Amino acid sequence: MSFNTTVIRVTAFAAGLAFLAGCATPPPPPPPPPPPPVAKIVPPKPTPPLGAYDGMPIPAVEVDGLRRTVNYGLTPAQMTWNLRSGLNVAALNCLELEYDPILQAYKTLLKTQARGLSAANKTLETEFRQKYGSGFRDVLDGYMTQVYNYFALPPARKNFCDASLAIANESLTVAPGELDAFAARSLPRLEAVFEAFFRSYEQYRVDLANWNAEYGPPIYRANAIGYVNPLDPAVSVPAGSTTVGAMPATVPAASAGASTPVIVLTETPPVTEGVPQPADAQPATVQPTPAQPSITLPPVQPAIVLPAPEATPTGSGR
């Protein structure tokens, strides 16, 4: 009897413990696993605008807020002659049918503005001669190399041709005595094309730096370049040297046909006013000898002789 009582008590005690255990709060469930990491979407890497190349040198902006290009700090004669040079490049390089009026207007400009162009050319040579003496020709040739190559900058070609077409059409209404005034208001319109490209390239630099900071190593290094105007009072070009800071020389388009005119490299300086030239004469991109050019010119291309139904004035050509 005593043994049974003990068993009953032990059993009751165990049952009580089990009951109490059943009333206890259950432990919380384990936390859920962390969500999988969100895949980082990398946007496309910025690319240079208008088909330009990475690391392209861009003319610097001076403290006056103006960009130092071939059209910086010009004399009136330089402004007139540079406009003529720009239209000359457009007549050579803007070969699509829509730009055909440029060539026709340029030929007309050479005829109707022959006196004004001759005066500008003579004044320009006088300005260079006064500053550089007997060696002025090398300096002038080097500067004009910069001018032609600048206007032929490939990334700006389409917009340059559009602006040149408008200016060429307007040139048909310019009176003979108004050439300089026309150049003063028209050359900045050509320059605006290149300024827009330079600004877009500078924005590309910013975008690329931001992209590299977020998604890749900051490997980009900005390059700046300054053109030299030999007539700038602060500039002096040593004798026997060409000006520095020129853009890459003109390269004919890969799709150009056999009749495509090109700006060619020649060893002969441009013919001065007063010396007759053939009607199909082309302005030359000149590398003065023994000058030390700072640019790499392309291999000489065979010159293409274009039909010229009408003669062009002395000192100019296409």
PDB file of C-alpha atoms in Angstrom:
ATOM      1  CA  MET A   1       0.000   0.000   0.000  1.00  0.00           C
ATOM      2  CA  SER A   2       2.800   2.342   0.831  1.00  0.00           C
ATOM      3  CA  PHE A   3       4.599   1.485  -2.436  1.00  0.00           C
ATOM      4  CA  ASN A   4       1.528   2.173  -4.510  1.00  0.00           C
ATOM      5  CA  THR A   5       0.990   5.474  -2.805  1.00  0.00           C
ATOM      6  CA  THR A   6       4.523   6.515  -3.607  1.00  0.00           C
ATOM      7  CA  VAL A   7       4.098   5.577  -7.252  1.00  0.00           C
ATOM      8  CA  ILE A   8       0.895   7.544  -7.459  1.00  0.00           C
ATOM      9  CA  ARG A   9       2.533  10.586  -5.951  1.00  0.00           C
ATOM     10  CA  VAL A  10       5.509  10.407  -8.338  1.00  0.00           C
ATOM     11  CA  THR A  11       3.192   9.993 -11.276  1.00  0.00           C
ATOM     12  CA  ALA A  12       1.063  12.938 -10.192  1.00  0.00           C
ATOM     13  CA  PHE A  13       4.165  15.067  -9.725  1.00  0.00           C
ATOM     14  CA  ALA A  14       5.453  14.195 -13.192  1.00  0.00           C
ATOM     15  CA  ALA A  15       2.068  14.933 -14.690  1.00  0.00           C
ATOM     16  CA  GLY A  16       2.048  18.291 -12.969  1.00  0.00           C
ATOM     17  CA  LEU A  17       5.457  19.127 -14.368  1.00  0.00           C
ATOM     18  CA  ALA A  18       4.295  18.140 -17.819  1.00  0.00           C
ATOM     19  CA  PHE A  19       1.224  20.309 -17.455  1.00  0.00           C
ATOM     20  CA  LEU A  20       3.299  23.274 -16.368  1.00  0.00           C
ATOM     21  CA  ALA A  21       5.693  22.712 -19.239  1.00  0.00           C
ATOM     22  CA  GLY A  22       2.774  22.748 -21.632  1.00  0.00           C
ATOM     23  CA  CYS A  23       1.670  26.125 -20.310  1.00  0.00           C
ATOM     24  CA  ALA A  24       5.138  27.758 -20.874  1.00  0.00           C
ATOM     25  CA  THR A  25       5.574  30.296 -23.756  1.00  0.00           C
ATOM     26  CA  PRO A  26       7.124  28.605 -26.830  1.00  0.00           C
ATOM     27  CA  PRO A  27      10.436  30.050 -28.144  1.00  0.00           C
ATOM     28  CA  PRO A  28      10.160  32.506 -31.078  1.00  0.00           C
ATOM     29  CA  PRO A  29      10.732  31.132 -34.572  1.00  0.00           C
ATOM     30  CA  PRO A  30      14.168  31.742 -36.148  1.00  0.00           C
ATOM     31  CA  PRO A  31      14.490  34.947 -38.207  1.00  0.00           C
ATOM     32  CA  PRO A  32      13.924  34.626 -41.949  1.00  0.00           C
ATOM     33  CA  PRO A  33      17.035  34.496 -44.163  1.00  0.00           C
ATOM     34  CA  PRO A  34      18.202  37.862 -45.590  1.00  0.00           C
ATOM     35  CA  PRO A  35      16.926  38.715 -49.071  1.00  0.00           C
ATOM     36  CA  PRO A  36      19.335  38.082 -51.934  1.00  0.00           C
ATOM     37  CA  PRO A  37      21.451  41.117 -52.853  1.00  0.00           C
ATOM     38  CA  VAL A  38      19.947  43.348 -55.532  1.00  0.00           C
ATOM     39  CA  ALA A  39      21.932  43.142 -58.740  1.00  0.00           C
ATOM     40  CA  LYS A  40      23.661  46.457 -59.530  1.00  0.00           C
ATOM     41  CA  ILE A  41      22.644  47.676 -62.949  1.00  0.00           C
ATOM     42  CA  VAL A  42      25.603  49.355 -64.637  1.00  0.00           C
ATOM     43  CA  PRO A  43      24.538  51.999 -67.166  1.00  0.00           C
ATOM     44  CA  PRO A  44      26.434  52.215 -70.451  1.00  0.00           C
ATOM     45  CA  LYS A  45      29.798  53.891 -70.211  1.00  0.00           C
ATOM     46  CA  PRO A  46      29.694  57.443 -71.647  1.00  0.00           C
ATOM     47  CA  THR A  47      31.183  57.780 -75.106  1.00  0.00           C
ATOM     48  CA  PRO A  48      32.731  60.831 -76.793  1.00  0.00           C
ATOM     49  CA  PRO A  49      30.234  62.997 -78.703  1.00  0.00           C
ATOM     50  CA  LEU A  50      29.873  63.021 -82.472  1.00  0.00           C
ATOM     51  CA  GLY A  51      32.348  60.224 -83.060  1.00  0.00           C
ATOM     52  CA  ALA A  52      35.280  61.944 -81.351  1.00  0.00           C
ATOM     53  CA  TYR A  53      37.942  59.835 -79.680  1.00  0.00           C
ATOM     54  CA  ASP A  54      38.731  59.364 -76.008  1.00  0.00           C
ATOM     55  CA  GLY A  55      41.408  61.706 -74.692  1.00  0.00           C
ATOM     56  CA  MET A  56      40.964  64.210 -77.507  1.00  0.00           C
ATOM     57  CA  PRO A  57      42.765  67.514 -76.829  1.00  0.00           C
ATOM     58  CA  ILE A  58      40.347  70.403 -76.441  1.00  0.00           C
ATOM     59  CA  PRO A  59      41.348  74.087 -76.702  1.00  0.00           C
ATOM     60  CA  ALA A  60      41.576  75.719 -73.310  1.00  0.00           C
ATOM     61  CA  VAL A  61      39.366  78.555 -72.077  1.00  0.00           C
ATOM     62  CA  GLU A  62      41.334  81.650 -71.137  1.00  0.00           C
ATOM     63  CA  VAL A  63      40.807  83.789 -68.043  1.00  0.00           C
ATOM     64  CA  ASP A  64      38.653  86.109 -70.144  1.00  0.00           C
ATOM     65  CA  GLY A  65      36.199  83.243 -70.648  1.00  0.00           C
ATOM     66  CA  LEU A  66      37.021  82.829 -74.333  1.00  0.00           C
ATOM     67  CA  ARG A  67      38.373  79.626 -75.799  1.00  0.00           C
ATOM     68  CA  ARG A  68      41.780  79.869 -77.444  1.00  0.00           C
ATOM     69  CA  THR A  69      41.142  78.575 -80.957  1.00  0.00           C
ATOM     70  CA  VAL A  70      42.455  79.720 -84.322  1.00  0.00           C
ATOM     71  CA  ASN A  71      39.769  82.416 -84.211  1.00  0.00           C
ATOM     72  CA  TYR A  72      40.885  83.910 -80.892  1.00  0.00           C
ATOM     73  CA  GLY A  73      42.135  87.504 -80.821  1.00  0.00           C
ATOM     74  CA  LEU A  74      41.997  88.123 -84.569  1.00  0.00           C
ATOM     75  CA  THR A  75      42.791  91.287 -86.440  1.00  0.00           C
ATOM     76  CA  PRO A  76      40.104  92.448 -88.919  1.00  0.00           C
ATOM     77  CA  ALA A  77      42.169  91.106 -91.825  1.00  0.00           C
ATOM     78  CA  GLN A  78      42.513  87.730 -90.110  1.00  0.00           C
ATOM     79  CA  MET A  79      38.775  87.612 -89.525  1.00  0.00           C
ATOM     80  CA  THR A  80      37.996  88.186 -93.193  1.00  0.00           C
ATOM     81  CA  TRP A  81      40.638  85.745 -94.403  1.00  0.00           C
ATOM     82  CA  ASN A  82      39.638  83.083 -91.889  1.00  0.00           C
ATOM     83  CA  LEU A  83      36.028  83.277 -93.034  1.00  0.00           C
ATOM     84  CA  ARG A  84      37.190  82.787 -96.614  1.00  0.00           C
ATOM     85  CA  SER A  85      39.297  79.835 -95.448  1.00  0.00           C
ATOM     86  CA  GLY A  86      36.341  78.320 -93.616  1.00  0.00           C
ATOM     87  CA  LEU A  87      34.119  78.544 -96.679  1.00  0.00           C
ATOM     88  CA  ASN A  88      36.974  77.096 -98.745  1.00  0.00           C
ATOM     89  CA  VAL A  89      37.136  74.063 -96.434  1.00  0.00           C
ATOM     90  CA  ALA A  90      33.355  73.727 -96.592  1.00  0.00           C
ATOM     91  CA  ALA A  91      33.459  73.772-100.399  1.00  0.00           C
ATOM     92  CA  LEU A  92      36.026  70.956-100.283  1.00  0.00           C
ATOM     93  CA  ASN A  93      34.604  68.810 -97.487  1.00  0.00           C
ATOM     94  CA  CYS A  94      30.818  69.270 -97.582  1.00  0.00           C
ATOM     95  CA  LEU A  95      30.232  67.010-100.571  1.00  0.00           C
ATOM     96  CA  GLU A  96      26.629  65.902-100.103  1.00  0.00           C
ATOM     97  CA  LEU A  97      24.162  67.173-102.673  1.00  0.00           C
ATOM     98  CA  GLU A  98      22.423  69.394-100.132  1.00  0.00           C
ATOM     99  CA  TYR A  99      25.660  71.353 -99.683  1.00  0.00           C
ATOM    100  CA  ASP A 100      26.343  71.929-103.374  1.00  0.00           C
ATOM    101  CA  PRO A 101      25.307  75.623-103.091  1.00  0.00           C
ATOM    102  CA  ILE A 102      28.380  76.203-100.878  1.00  0.00           C
ATOM    103  CA  LEU A 103      30.752  75.640-103.783  1.00  0.00           C
ATOM    104  CA  GLN A 104      28.718  77.797-106.132  1.00  0.00           C
ATOM    105  CA  ALA A 105      28.459  80.622-103.587  1.00  0.00           C
ATOM    106  CA  TYR A 106      32.168  80.360-102.796  1.00  0.00           C
ATOM    107  CA  LYS A 107      33.069  80.763-106.467  1.00  0.00           C
ATOM    108  CA  THR A 108      30.786  83.784-106.639  1.00  0.00           C
ATOM    109  CA  LEU A 109      32.377  85.231-103.502  1.00  0.00           C
ATOM    110  CA  LEU A 110      35.835  84.970-105.073  1.00  0.00           C
ATOM    111  CA  LYS A 111      34.621  86.980-108.041  1.00  0.00           C
ATOM    112  CA  THR A 112      32.379  89.619-106.489  1.00  0.00           C
ATOM    113  CA  GLN A 113      34.626  90.175-103.453  1.00  0.00           C
ATOM    114  CA  ALA A 114      37.967  89.853-105.266  1.00  0.00           C
ATOM    115  CA  ARG A 115      39.093  93.352-104.293  1.00  0.00           C
ATOM    116  CA  GLY A 116      38.153  92.965-100.636  1.00  0.00           C
ATOM    117  CA  LEU A 117      39.778  89.533-100.408  1.00  0.00           C
ATOM    118  CA  SER A 118      42.945  90.815-102.042  1.00  0.00           C
ATOM    119  CA  ALA A 119      43.083  93.711 -99.589  1.00  0.00           C
ATOM    120  CA  ALA A 120      42.598  91.377 -96.623  1.00  0.00           C
ATOM    121  CA  ASN A 121      45.329  89.042 -97.854  1.00  0.00           C
ATOM    122  CA  LYS A 122      47.797  91.875 -98.417  1.00  0.00           C
ATOM    123  CA  THR A 123      47.023  93.382 -95.014  1.00  0.00           C
ATOM    124  CA  LEU A 124      47.482  89.994 -93.375  1.00  0.00           C
ATOM    125  CA  GLU A 125      50.880  89.504 -95.001  1.00  0.00           C
ATOM    126  CA  THR A 126      51.892  93.024 -93.991  1.00  0.00           C
ATOM    127  CA  GLU A 127      50.932  92.352 -90.374  1.00  0.00           C
ATOM    128  CA  PHE A 128      52.995  89.174 -90.283  1.00  0.00           C
ATOM    129  CA  ARG A 129      55.924  90.803 -92.082  1.00  0.00           C
ATOM    130  CA  GLN A 130      55.963  93.733 -89.671  1.00  0.00           C
ATOM    131  CA  LYS A 131      56.163  91.389 -86.683  1.00  0.00           C
ATOM    132  CA  TYR A 132      58.346  88.587 -88.048  1.00  0.00           C
ATOM    133  CA  GLY A 133      60.448  90.235 -90.726  1.00  0.00           C
ATOM    134  CA  SER A 134      61.784  88.226 -93.638  1.00  0.00           C
ATOM    135  CA  GLY A 135      60.800  84.930 -91.990  1.00  0.00           C
ATOM    136  CA  PHE A 136      57.125  85.840 -91.798  1.00  0.00           C
ATOM    137  CA  ARG A 137      56.123  83.354 -94.495  1.00  0.00           C
ATOM    138  CA  ASP A 138      56.894  80.288 -92.366  1.00  0.00           C
ATOM    139  CA  VAL A 139      54.901  81.719 -89.477  1.00  0.00           C
ATOM    140  CA  LEU A 140      51.969  82.654 -91.699  1.00  0.00           C
ATOM    141  CA  ASP A 141      51.974  79.251 -93.403  1.00  0.00           C
ATOM    142  CA  GLY A 142      52.009  77.500 -90.038  1.00  0.00           C
ATOM    143  CA  TYR A 143      49.093  79.582 -88.833  1.00  0.00           C
ATOM    144  CA  MET A 144      47.055  78.911 -91.970  1.00  0.00           C
ATOM    145  CA  THR A 145      47.743  75.183 -91.541  1.00  0.00           C
ATOM    146  CA  GLN A 146      46.041  75.455 -88.167  1.00  0.00           C
ATOM    147  CA  VAL A 147      43.117  77.342 -89.686  1.00  0.00           C
ATOM    148  CA  TYR A 148      42.407  74.802 -92.427  1.00  0.00           C
ATOM    149  CA  ASN A 149      42.808  71.824 -90.098  1.00  0.00           C
ATOM    150  CA  TYR A 150      40.601  73.440 -87.466  1.00  0.00           C
ATOM    151  CA  PHE A 151      37.707  73.944 -89.858  1.00  0.00           C
ATOM    152  CA  ALA A 152      38.120  70.343 -91.070  1.00  0.00           C
ATOM    153  CA  LEU A 153      37.696  68.851 -87.563  1.00  0.00           C
ATOM    154  CA  PRO A 154      35.748  65.630 -88.317  1.00  0.00           C
ATOM    155  CA  PRO A 155      33.366  65.515 -85.303  1.00  0.00           C
ATOM    156  CA  ALA A 156      32.049  68.999 -86.096  1.00  0.00           C
ATOM    157  CA  ARG A 157      31.724  68.403 -89.836  1.00  0.00           C
ATOM    158  CA  LYS A 158      27.925  68.052 -90.118  1.00  0.00           C
ATOM    159  CA  ASN A 159      27.122  71.145 -88.076  1.00  0.00           C
ATOM    160  CA  PHE A 160      29.968  73.045 -89.734  1.00  0.00           C
ATOM    161  CA  CYS A 161      28.537  72.244 -93.161  1.00  0.00           C
ATOM    162  CA  ASP A 162      25.062  73.359 -92.076  1.00  0.00           C
ATOM    163  CA  ALA A 163      26.386  76.690 -90.778  1.00  0.00           C
ATOM    164  CA  SER A 164      28.580  77.160 -93.852  1.00  0.00           C
ATOM    165  CA  LEU A 165      25.618  76.579 -96.152  1.00  0.00           C
ATOM    166  CA  ALA A 166      23.626  79.350 -94.480  1.00  0.00           C
ATOM    167  CA  ILE A 167      26.576  81.759 -94.534  1.00  0.00           C
ATOM    168  CA  ALA A 168      27.445  80.913 -98.137  1.00  0.00           C
ATOM    169  CA  ASN A 169      23.895  81.663 -99.255  1.00  0.00           C
ATOM    170  CA  GLU A 170      23.931  84.969 -97.375  1.00  0.00           C
ATOM    171  CA  SER A 171      27.251  85.914 -98.973  1.00  0.00           C
ATOM    172  CA  LEU A 172      25.495  86.212-102.334  1.00  0.00           C
ATOM    173  CA  THR A 173      23.778  89.396-101.138  1.00  0.00           C
ATOM    174  CA  VAL A 174      26.864  91.110 -99.678  1.00  0.00           C
ATOM    175  CA  ALA A 175      27.856  94.316-101.435  1.00  0.00           C
ATOM    176  CA  PRO A 176      31.518  94.588-102.499  1.00  0.00           C
ATOM    177  CA  GLY A 177      32.344  97.143 -99.812  1.00  0.00           C
ATOM    178  CA  GLU A 178      30.723  95.174 -96.981  1.00  0.00           C
ATOM    179  CA  LEU A 179      32.937  92.077 -96.925  1.00  0.00           C
ATOM    180  CA  ASP A 180      34.737  92.902 -93.666  1.00  0.00           C
ATOM    181  CA  ALA A 181      31.470  93.633 -91.848  1.00  0.00           C
ATOM    182  CA  PHE A 182      29.982  90.412 -93.207  1.00  0.00           C
ATOM    183  CA  ALA A 183      33.019  88.446 -91.976  1.00  0.00           C
ATOM    184  CA  ALA A 184      32.835  90.074 -88.537  1.00  0.00           C
ATOM    185  CA  ARG A 185      29.275  88.862 -87.999  1.00  0.00           C
ATOM    186  CA  SER A 186      29.587  85.521 -89.836  1.00  0.00           C
ATOM    187  CA  LEU A 187      32.840  84.046 -88.528  1.00  0.00           C
ATOM    188  CA  PRO A 188      31.465  83.847 -84.946  1.00  0.00           C
ATOM    189  CA  ARG A 189      28.655  81.660 -86.310  1.00  0.00           C
ATOM    190  CA  LEU A 190      31.194  79.171 -87.623  1.00  0.00           C
ATOM    191  CA  GLU A 191      33.106  79.388 -84.359  1.00  0.00           C
ATOM    192  CA  ALA A 192      29.908  78.646 -82.419  1.00  0.00           C
ATOM    193  CA  VAL A 193      29.756  75.227 -84.091  1.00  0.00           C
ATOM    194  CA  PHE A 194      33.128  74.256 -82.659  1.00  0.00           C
ATOM    195  CA  GLU A 195      32.392  75.830 -79.282  1.00  0.00           C
ATOM    196  CA  ALA A 196      29.271  73.666 -79.029  1.00  0.00           C
ATOM    197  CA  PHE A 197      31.315  70.563 -79.784  1.00  0.00           C
ATOM    198  CA  PHE A 198      34.029  71.495 -77.279  1.00  0.00           C
ATOM    199  CA  ARG A 199      31.421  72.045 -74.573  1.00  0.00           C
ATOM    200  CA  SER A 200      29.769  68.717 -75.315  1.00  0.00           C
ATOM    201  CA  TYR A 201      33.154  67.044 -75.078  1.00  0.00           C
ATOM    202  CA  GLU A 202      33.848  68.718 -71.753  1.00  0.00           C
ATOM    203  CA  GLN A 203      30.481  67.432 -70.504  1.00  0.00           C
ATOM    204  CA  TYR A 204      31.495  63.971 -71.687  1.00  0.00           C
ATOM    205  CA  ARG A 205      34.615  64.282 -69.535  1.00  0.00           C
ATOM    206  CA  VAL A 206      32.458  65.069 -66.504  1.00  0.00           C
ATOM    207  CA  ASP A 207      30.051  62.209 -67.253  1.00  0.00           C
ATOM    208  CA  LEU A 208      32.928  59.784 -67.751  1.00  0.00           C
ATOM    209  CA  ALA A 209      34.596  60.823 -64.495  1.00  0.00           C
ATOM    210  CA  ASN A 210      31.310  60.276 -62.635  1.00  0.00           C
ATOM    211  CA  TRP A 211      30.825  56.892 -64.282  1.00  0.00           C
ATOM    212  CA  ASN A 212      34.361  55.796 -63.397  1.00  0.00           C
ATOM    213  CA  ALA A 213      33.888  56.951 -59.799  1.00  0.00           C
ATOM    214  CA  GLU A 214      30.790  54.747 -59.462  1.00  0.00           C
ATOM    215  CA  TYR A 215      31.460  51.781 -61.708  1.00  0.00           C
ATOM    216  CA  GLY A 216      35.095  51.695 -62.690  1.00  0.00           C
ATOM    217  CA  PRO A 217      38.578  52.977 -61.994  1.00  0.00           C
ATOM    218  CA  PRO A 218      39.104  56.720 -62.587  1.00  0.00           C
ATOM    219  CA  ILE A 219      41.498  56.291 -65.477  1.00  0.00           C
ATOM    220  CA  TYR A 220      40.488  59.270 -67.613  1.00  0.00           C
ATOM    221  CA  ARG A 221      42.858  62.177 -67.921  1.00  0.00           C
ATOM    222  CA  ALA A 222      41.778  65.438 -69.524  1.00  0.00           C
ATOM    223  CA  ASN A 223      43.934  66.916 -72.239  1.00  0.00           C
ATOM    224  CA  ALA A 224      43.917  70.594 -73.122  1.00  0.00           C
ATOM    225  CA  ILE A 225      45.414  72.336 -76.091  1.00  0.00           C
ATOM    226  CA  GLY A 226      45.833  75.952 -77.032  1.00  0.00           C
ATOM    227  CA  TYR A 227      46.110  77.394 -80.488  1.00  0.00           C
ATOM    228  CA  VAL A 228      48.581  80.140 -81.246  1.00  0.00           C
ATOM    229  CA  ASN A 229      47.713  83.346 -83.049  1.00  0.00           C
ATOM    230  CA  PRO A 230      51.107  84.674 -84.198  1.00  0.00           C
ATOM    231  CA  LEU A 231      49.715  88.222 -84.297  1.00  0.00           C
ATOM    232  CA  ASP A 232      48.767  88.101 -80.613  1.00  0.00           C
ATOM    233  CA  PRO A 233      50.947  90.757 -78.912  1.00  0.00           C
ATOM    234  CA  ALA A 234      51.832  88.205 -76.224  1.00  0.00           C
ATOM    235  CA  VAL A 235      53.042  85.629 -78.768  1.00  0.00           C
ATOM    236  CA  SER A 236      56.400  85.421 -80.504  1.00  0.00           C
ATOM    237  CA  VAL A 237      57.156  82.546 -82.869  1.00  0.00           C
ATOM    238  CA  PRO A 238      60.905  81.775 -83.182  1.00  0.00           C
ATOM    239  CA  ALA A 239      62.456  82.071 -86.616  1.00  0.00           C
ATOM    240  CA  GLY A 240      62.264  78.845 -88.587  1.00  0.00           C
ATOM    241  CA  SER A 241      59.449  77.465 -86.470  1.00  0.00           C
ATOM    242  CA  THR A 242      55.827  76.856 -87.217  1.00  0.00           C
ATOM    243  CA  THR A 243      53.056  77.654 -84.788  1.00  0.00           C
ATOM    244  CA  VAL A 244      52.095  74.977 -82.296  1.00  0.00           C
ATOM    245  CA  GLY A 245      48.850  73.514 -81.060  1.00  0.00           C
ATOM    246  CA  ALA A 246      47.275  72.526 -84.382  1.00  0.00           C
ATOM    247  CA  MET A 247      44.504  69.969 -84.582  1.00  0.00           C
ATOM    248  CA  PRO A 248      45.008  66.731 -86.583  1.00  0.00           C
ATOM    249  CA  ALA A 249      45.171  67.315 -90.302  1.00  0.00           C
ATOM    250  CA  THR A 250      42.366  66.656 -92.719  1.00  0.00           C
ATOM    251  CA  VAL A 251      41.860  63.008 -93.631  1.00  0.00           C
ATOM    252  CA  PRO A 252      39.604  62.183 -96.588  1.00  0.00           C
ATOM    253  CA  ALA A 253      36.447  60.284 -95.637  1.00  0.00           C
ATOM    254  CA  ALA A 254      36.697  56.509 -96.056  1.00  0.00           C
ATOM    255  CA  SER A 255      33.628  56.538 -98.269  1.00  0.00           C
ATOM    256  CA  ALA A 256      34.964  59.239-100.575  1.00  0.00           C
ATOM    257  CA  GLY A 257      34.860  58.382-104.244  1.00  0.00           C
ATOM    258  CA  ALA A 258      37.559  58.818-106.837  1.00  0.00           C
ATOM    259  CA  SER A 259      36.400  62.329-107.669  1.00  0.00           C
ATOM    260  CA  THR A 260      36.529  63.543-104.074  1.00  0.00           C
ATOM    261  CA  PRO A 261      38.703  66.668-103.711  1.00  0.00           C
ATOM    262  CA  VAL A 262      41.063  66.649-100.755  1.00  0.00           C
ATOM    263  CA  ILE A 263      43.250  69.145 -98.950  1.00  0.00           C
ATOM    264  CA  VAL A 264      46.723  67.942 -99.832  1.00  0.00           C
ATOM    265  CA  LEU A 265      50.128  68.440 -98.254  1.00  0.00           C
ATOM    266  CA  THR A 266      52.531  70.298-100.476  1.00  0.00           C
ATOM    267  CA  GLU A 267      56.000  71.707-100.080  1.00  0.00           C
ATOM    268  CA  THR A 268      55.104  74.869-101.981  1.00  0.00           C
ATOM    269  CA  PRO A 269      53.799  77.858 -99.972  1.00  0.00           C
ATOM    270  CA  PRO A 270      50.521  79.410-101.120  1.00  0.00           C
ATOM    271  CA  VAL A 271      50.924  81.769-104.070  1.00  0.00           C
ATOM    272  CA  THR A 272      50.688  85.423-103.086  1.00  0.00           C
ATOM    273  CA  GLU A 273      48.418  88.033-104.602  1.00  0.00           C
ATOM    274  CA  GLY A 274      49.381  89.279-108.034  1.00  0.00           C
ATOM    275  CA  VAL A 275      50.713  85.934-109.331  1.00  0.00           C
ATOM    276  CA  PRO A 276      48.339  84.106-111.713  1.00  0.00           C
ATOM    277  CA  GLN A 277      47.113  80.674-110.653  1.00  0.00           C
ATOM    278  CA  PRO A 278      45.297  77.969-112.633  1.00  0.00           C
ATOM    279  CA  ALA A 279      41.556  77.869-112.245  1.00  0.00           C
ATOM    280  CA  ASP A 280      41.687  74.492-110.508  1.00  0.00           C
ATOM    281  CA  ALA A 281      44.338  75.474-107.970  1.00  0.00           C
ATOM    282  CA  GLN A 282      43.657  74.218-104.446  1.00  0.00           C
ATOM    283  CA  PRO A 283      44.757  75.798-101.163  1.00  0.00           C
ATOM    284  CA  ALA A 284      47.517  73.746 -99.642  1.00  0.00           C
ATOM    285  CA  THR A 285      48.100  72.547 -96.135  1.00  0.00           C
ATOM    286  CA  VAL A 286      51.748  73.520 -95.824  1.00  0.00           C
ATOM    287  CA  GLN A 287      54.442  72.172 -93.540  1.00  0.00           C
ATOM    288  CA  PRO A 288      57.173  74.842 -93.724  1.00  0.00           C
ATOM    289  CA  THR A 289      60.755  73.630 -94.022  1.00  0.00           C
ATOM    290  CA  PRO A 290      62.722  73.447 -91.755  1.00  0.00           C
ATOM    291  CA  ALA A 291      59.843  74.174 -89.396  1.00  0.00           C
ATOM    292  CA  GLN A 292      59.072  71.847 -86.499  1.00  0.00           C
ATOM    293  CA  PRO A 293      55.332  71.123 -86.699  1.00  0.00           C
ATOM    294  CA  SER A 294      53.563  69.885 -83.614  1.00  0.00           C
ATOM    295  CA  ILE A 295      51.001  67.933 -85.585  1.00  0.00           C
ATOM    296  CA  THR A 296      51.058  64.692 -87.518  1.00  0.00           C
ATOM    297  CA  LEU A 297      49.928  65.212 -91.077  1.00  0.00           C
ATOM    298  CA  PRO A 298      48.454  62.332 -93.091  1.00  0.00           C
ATOM    299  CA  PRO A 299      50.298  60.812 -96.041  1.00  0.00           C
ATOM    300  CA  VAL A 300      50.123  62.911 -99.172  1.00  0.00           C
ATOM    301  CA  GLN A 301      47.083  62.024-101.220  1.00  0.00           C
ATOM    302  CA  PRO A 302      47.056  62.346-105.021  1.00  0.00           C
ATOM    303  CA  ALA A 303      45.560  65.701-105.882  1.00  0.00           C
ATOM    304  CA  ILE A 304      42.258  65.496-107.711  1.00  0.00           C
ATOM    305  CA  VAL A 305      41.810  67.937-110.562  1.00  0.00           C
ATOM    306  CA  LEU A 306      38.209  69.099-110.668  1.00  0.00           C
ATOM    307  CA  PRO A 307      36.476  70.542-113.726  1.00  0.00           C
ATOM    308  CA  ALA A 308      36.478  74.315-113.437  1.00  0.00           C
ATOM    309  CA  PRO A 309      34.211  75.896-116.030  1.00  0.00           C
ATOM    310  CA  GLU A 310      35.048  79.383-114.830  1.00  0.00           C
ATOM    311  CA  ALA A 311      38.293  80.881-113.630  1.00  0.00           C
ATOM    312  CA  THR A 312      38.701  81.981-110.011  1.00  0.00           C
ATOM    313  CA  PRO A 313      40.287  85.283-108.939  1.00  0.00           C
ATOM    314  CA  THR A 314      43.995  85.477-108.291  1.00  0.00           C
ATOM    315  CA  GLY A 315      45.162  84.276-104.873  1.00  0.00           C
ATOM    316  CA  SER A 316      42.193  82.003-104.184  1.00  0.00           C
ATOM    317  CA  GLY A 317      41.024  78.655-105.377  1.00  0.00           C
ATOM    318  CA  ARG A 318      39.364  75.427-104.557  1.00  0.00           C
TER     319      ARG A 318
END
